[in-house]
C-alpha cells in the first residue's frame, strides 16, 4: 500500500480544525501522515494541532509564528512530506 501525505494548512481555523483532523484520523486507509501547518500565531489552532500530534505519531504539527499564506504553508508541507501520494 502507498503512503499518503496529507497537507493541512490552518489559519484561524479553530472552529473546523478538530473535525477536519478527525476526518483524516478515521480513514480506512491507515498508511498516512498528516502535516498540520498552523499559519500565524493563533493559539487555539496551535493547541488543537499539538493535542492531535501527541495523540498519534502520524500527525505532525508545524506552528509558524508569522502569517505566511496558504501557498507558502503548502510548500513547506510538500518539503516535509515522506509519502508516495500527496493530498491537500
Backbone as a chain_set.jsonl record, in Angstrom:
{"seq": "XXXXXXXXXXXXXXXXXXXXXXXXXXXXXXXXXXXXXXXXXXXXXXXXXXXXXXXXXXXXXXXXXXXXXXXXXXXXXXXXXXXXXXXX", "coords": {"N": [[0.834, -1.181, 0.0], [0.452, 2.283, -0.669], [1.931, 5.129, 0.886], [0.217, 7.961, 2.041], [0.543, 11.393, 2.104], [-0.837, 13.992, 3.833], [-1.51, 17.347, 3.576], [-2.312, 19.992, 5.538], [-2.994, 23.135, 5.758], [-3.622, 25.66, 8.215], [-5.362, 28.47, 9.186], [-6.577, 30.547, 11.439], [-8.565, 28.619, 12.07], [-9.911, 27.297, 14.072], [-12.578, 26.601, 14.569], [-13.222, 24.587, 12.769], [-11.058, 22.915, 12.558], [-10.541, 20.719, 14.323], [-12.548, 18.85, 13.562], [-11.791, 18.438, 10.91], [-9.273, 17.22, 11.163], [-10.022, 14.929, 12.566], [-11.546, 13.659, 10.606], [-9.566, 12.801, 8.821], [-8.178, 11.104, 10.53], [-9.993, 9.014, 10.895], [-10.018, 7.585, 8.524], [-10.2, 4.747, 6.314], [-7.967, 3.788, 4.972], [-4.835, 3.327, 6.305], [-2.158, 3.953, 6.122], [-0.788, 6.691, 6.318], [0.329, 10.116, 6.703], [-0.148, 13.101, 8.451], [0.254, 16.478, 8.022], [-0.131, 19.217, 9.856], [-0.252, 22.517, 9.358], [0.081, 25.267, 10.978], [-0.668, 28.504, 10.398], [0.551, 31.416, 11.304], [0.316, 32.949, 14.528], [-1.986, 31.757, 15.94], [-3.222, 30.697, 18.839], [-5.284, 28.911, 19.529], [-5.596, 27.281, 17.253], [-3.014, 26.195, 17.228], [-2.986, 24.799, 19.672], [-4.922, 22.798, 19.236], [-3.704, 21.413, 17.114], [-1.361, 20.518, 18.389], [-2.448, 18.825, 20.368], [-3.593, 16.715, 18.832], [-1.282, 15.851, 17.563], [0.168, 14.814, 19.692], [-1.43, 12.679, 20.253], [-1.281, 10.838, 18.132], [1.326, 9.42, 16.307], [1.483, 9.699, 13.569], [0.566, 12.156, 12.985], [1.67, 15.359, 12.515], [2.629, 18.502, 13.775], [3.231, 21.743, 12.653], [4.092, 24.837, 13.625], [3.815, 28.117, 12.76], [5.03, 31.219, 13.694], [4.558, 33.47, 12.304], [2.375, 34.92, 9.914], [2.185, 33.417, 6.858], [0.805, 32.72, 4.598], [-1.304, 30.66, 2.511], [-0.149, 29.37, 0.274], [2.647, 29.368, 0.74], [2.684, 27.868, 3.113], [1.675, 25.413, 2.218], [3.76, 24.724, 0.489], [5.84, 24.409, 2.331], [4.835, 22.172, 3.671], [4.915, 20.312, 1.538], [7.688, 20.001, 1.255], [8.273, 18.69, 3.609], [6.925, 16.273, 3.565], [6.779, 12.687, 3.331], [5.494, 10.799, 1.882], [4.141, 8.635, -0.759], [2.08, 9.618, -2.201], [0.341, 12.731, -2.377], [-1.947, 14.807, -0.639], [-4.273, 17.473, -0.31]], "CA": [[0.0, 0.0, 0.0], [1.205, 3.533, -0.745], [1.754, 6.094, 1.963], [-0.382, 9.224, 1.628], [0.877, 12.55, 2.926], [-1.909, 14.979, 3.79], [-1.03, 18.673, 3.958], [-3.472, 20.728, 6.006], [-2.729, 24.461, 6.314], [-4.686, 26.145, 9.101], [-5.264, 29.876, 9.546], [-7.8, 30.903, 12.17], [-9.457, 27.519, 11.695], [-10.231, 26.516, 15.276], [-13.96, 26.105, 14.545], [-13.35, 23.405, 11.913], [-9.807, 22.159, 12.518], [-10.685, 19.44, 15.023], [-13.349, 17.953, 12.713], [-11.001, 18.104, 9.719], [-8.256, 16.248, 11.569], [-10.743, 13.701, 12.909], [-11.937, 13.013, 9.353], [-8.377, 12.099, 8.335], [-7.881, 10.062, 11.515], [-10.957, 7.924, 10.759], [-9.963, 6.978, 7.193], [-9.981, 3.306, 6.242], [-6.554, 3.659, 4.606], [-4.123, 3.682, 7.541], [-0.77, 4.329, 5.869], [-0.786, 8.119, 6.003], [0.87, 11.09, 7.644], [-0.867, 14.372, 8.348], [1.02, 17.662, 8.405], [-0.969, 20.366, 10.179], [0.62, 23.681, 9.236], [-0.622, 26.405, 11.576], [-0.144, 29.704, 9.751], [0.351, 32.572, 12.181], [0.329, 32.553, 15.929], [-3.286, 31.512, 16.57], [-3.002, 29.7, 19.899], [-6.316, 27.859, 19.511], [-5.201, 26.345, 16.2], [-1.792, 25.514, 17.672], [-3.342, 23.863, 20.742], [-5.605, 21.657, 18.618], [-2.691, 20.669, 16.361], [-0.476, 19.84, 19.344], [-3.19, 17.727, 21.007], [-3.664, 15.608, 17.888], [0.089, 15.381, 17.336], [0.52, 13.996, 20.857], [-2.307, 11.512, 20.258], [-0.929, 9.874, 17.093], [2.636, 9.757, 15.73], [1.334, 10.018, 12.147], [0.136, 13.548, 12.887], [2.76, 16.279, 12.848], [2.213, 19.909, 13.827], [4.227, 22.778, 12.385], [3.486, 26.095, 14.055], [4.539, 29.297, 12.301], [4.696, 32.412, 14.468], [4.293, 34.55, 11.362], [1.431, 34.568, 8.855], [2.94, 33.26, 5.606], [-0.104, 32.491, 3.475], [-1.593, 29.251, 2.251], [0.779, 28.8, -0.701], [3.918, 29.094, 1.418], [2.495, 26.784, 4.066], [1.589, 24.174, 1.436], [5.108, 24.405, 0.015], [6.56, 23.867, 3.493], [4.325, 20.82, 3.838], [5.445, 19.455, 0.47], [9.091, 19.701, 1.544], [8.352, 17.82, 4.777], [6.239, 15.004, 3.308], [7.552, 11.477, 3.027], [4.598, 9.837, 1.254], [4.149, 8.354, -2.191], [0.991, 10.439, -2.738], [0.055, 13.943, -1.603], [-3.338, 15.289, -0.651], [-4.464, 18.755, 0.376]], "C": [[0.881, 1.248, 0.0], [0.889, 4.45, 0.418], [1.226, 7.403, 1.385], [0.025, 10.304, 2.625], [-0.219, 13.597, 2.746], [-1.365, 16.287, 4.339], [-2.252, 19.515, 4.289], [-3.047, 22.08, 6.593], [-3.917, 24.912, 7.169], [-4.409, 27.598, 9.477], [-6.594, 30.284, 10.149], [-8.907, 29.892, 11.88], [-9.966, 26.73, 12.881], [-11.655, 25.957, 15.27], [-14.104, 24.815, 13.743], [-12.133, 22.482, 11.958], [-9.939, 20.788, 13.166], [-11.457, 18.428, 14.174], [-12.569, 17.517, 11.472], [-9.946, 17.051, 10.039], [-8.903, 14.907, 11.881], [-11.161, 12.944, 11.646], [-10.759, 12.25, 8.744], [-8.099, 10.893, 9.233], [-8.767, 8.831, 11.324], [-10.954, 7.244, 9.387], [-9.697, 5.475, 7.285], [-8.517, 3.014, 5.887], [-5.727, 4.155, 5.798], [-2.674, 4.104, 7.331], [-0.718, 5.78, 5.384], [-0.01, 8.892, 7.057], [0.12, 12.387, 7.392], [0.029, 15.481, 8.857], [0.05, 18.807, 8.603], [-0.039, 21.573, 10.249], [-0.131, 24.912, 9.711], [0.076, 27.681, 11.111], [-0.445, 30.937, 10.599], [0.114, 32.098, 13.594], [-1.015, 32.37, 16.598], [-3.142, 30.373, 17.576], [-4.057, 28.601, 19.917], [-5.992, 26.813, 18.448], [-3.995, 25.519, 16.646], [-2.107, 24.474, 18.745], [-4.017, 22.616, 20.184], [-4.594, 20.784, 17.88], [-1.776, 19.896, 17.304], [-1.17, 18.665, 20.027], [-3.248, 16.502, 20.091], [-2.294, 15.003, 17.635], [0.548, 14.475, 18.479], [-0.267, 12.681, 20.87], [-1.855, 10.421, 19.285], [0.356, 10.322, 16.406], [2.558, 10.08, 14.241], [0.966, 11.477, 11.916], [1.258, 14.446, 13.383], [2.26, 17.71, 12.777], [3.415, 20.798, 13.556], [3.547, 24.106, 12.676], [4.369, 27.247, 13.585], [4.09, 30.494, 13.131], [4.297, 33.588, 13.601], [3.309, 34.069, 10.303], [2.165, 34.569, 7.522], [2.042, 33.1, 4.386], [-0.193, 31.016, 3.128], [-0.59, 28.628, 1.282], [2.115, 28.462, -0.047], [3.791, 27.933, 2.391], [2.368, 25.442, 3.338], [2.965, 23.755, 0.939], [5.985, 23.852, 1.14], [6.129, 22.415, 3.712], [4.855, 19.862, 2.786], [6.895, 19.082, 0.722], [9.228, 18.704, 2.696], [7.801, 16.409, 4.523], [7.186, 13.88, 2.933], [6.719, 10.452, 2.248], [4.821, 9.653, -0.219], [3.129, 9.225, -2.92], [0.793, 11.635, -1.811], [-1.411, 14.311, -1.722], [-3.396, 16.591, 0.139], [-5.863, 18.81, 0.945]], "O": [[1.948, 1.252, 0.614], [-0.25, 4.541, 0.876], [1.722, 7.892, 0.37], [-0.133, 10.141, 3.835], [-0.491, 14.033, 1.627], [-0.821, 16.326, 5.443], [-3.12, 19.73, 3.443], [-2.77, 22.172, 7.788], [-5.067, 24.585, 6.876], [-3.351, 27.916, 10.02], [-7.609, 30.357, 9.456], [-10.022, 30.251, 11.5], [-10.413, 25.595, 12.714], [-11.911, 24.935, 15.906], [-15.013, 24.027, 14.006], [-12.19, 21.369, 11.437], [-9.485, 19.794, 12.6], [-11.054, 17.268, 14.08], [-12.673, 16.37, 11.036], [-9.751, 16.105, 9.276], [-8.381, 13.861, 11.496], [-11.13, 11.713, 11.626], [-10.946, 11.158, 8.206], [-7.82, 9.798, 8.746], [-8.32, 7.711, 11.574], [-11.815, 6.405, 9.12], [-9.05, 5.002, 8.219], [-7.908, 2.099, 6.443], [-5.907, 5.288, 6.246], [-2.026, 4.567, 8.27], [-0.618, 6.045, 4.186], [0.267, 8.393, 8.148], [-0.202, 12.722, 6.252], [0.509, 15.432, 9.989], [-0.527, 19.315, 7.642], [0.85, 21.637, 11.098], [-0.883, 25.527, 8.954], [1.253, 27.904, 11.396], [-1.57, 31.436, 10.603], [-0.256, 30.944, 13.812], [-1.179, 32.795, 17.742], [-2.959, 29.218, 17.192], [-3.752, 27.467, 20.286], [-6.096, 25.612, 18.697], [-3.96, 24.302, 16.464], [-1.547, 23.377, 18.723], [-3.716, 21.502, 20.611], [-4.62, 19.56, 18.004], [-1.453, 18.738, 17.04], [-0.552, 17.622, 20.242], [-2.981, 15.383, 20.529], [-2.159, 13.786, 17.508], [1.239, 13.483, 18.249], [0.188, 11.687, 21.437], [-2.016, 9.232, 19.56], [0.464, 11.469, 15.973], [3.486, 10.683, 13.701], [1.043, 11.975, 10.793], [1.731, 14.315, 14.512], [1.557, 18.088, 11.841], [4.478, 20.627, 14.152], [2.547, 24.454, 12.048], [5.534, 27.339, 13.969], [2.892, 30.749, 13.253], [3.763, 34.582, 14.092], [3.4, 32.93, 9.843], [2.703, 35.593, 7.102], [2.483, 33.323, 3.258], [0.713, 30.233, 3.412], [-0.216, 27.468, 1.453], [2.653, 27.377, -0.265], [4.695, 27.102, 2.485], [2.906, 24.438, 3.805], [3.303, 22.571, 0.964], [6.779, 22.937, 0.922], [6.967, 21.537, 3.913], [5.207, 18.726, 3.101], [7.297, 17.955, 0.432], [10.202, 17.953, 2.748], [8.186, 15.462, 5.209], [8.231, 14.085, 2.316], [7.196, 9.349, 1.984], [5.573, 10.391, -0.856], [3.29, 9.532, -4.101], [1.049, 11.552, -0.61], [-2.029, 14.144, -2.774], [-2.673, 16.783, 1.117], [-6.238, 19.804, 1.565]]}, "num_chains": 1, "name": "protein.A"}
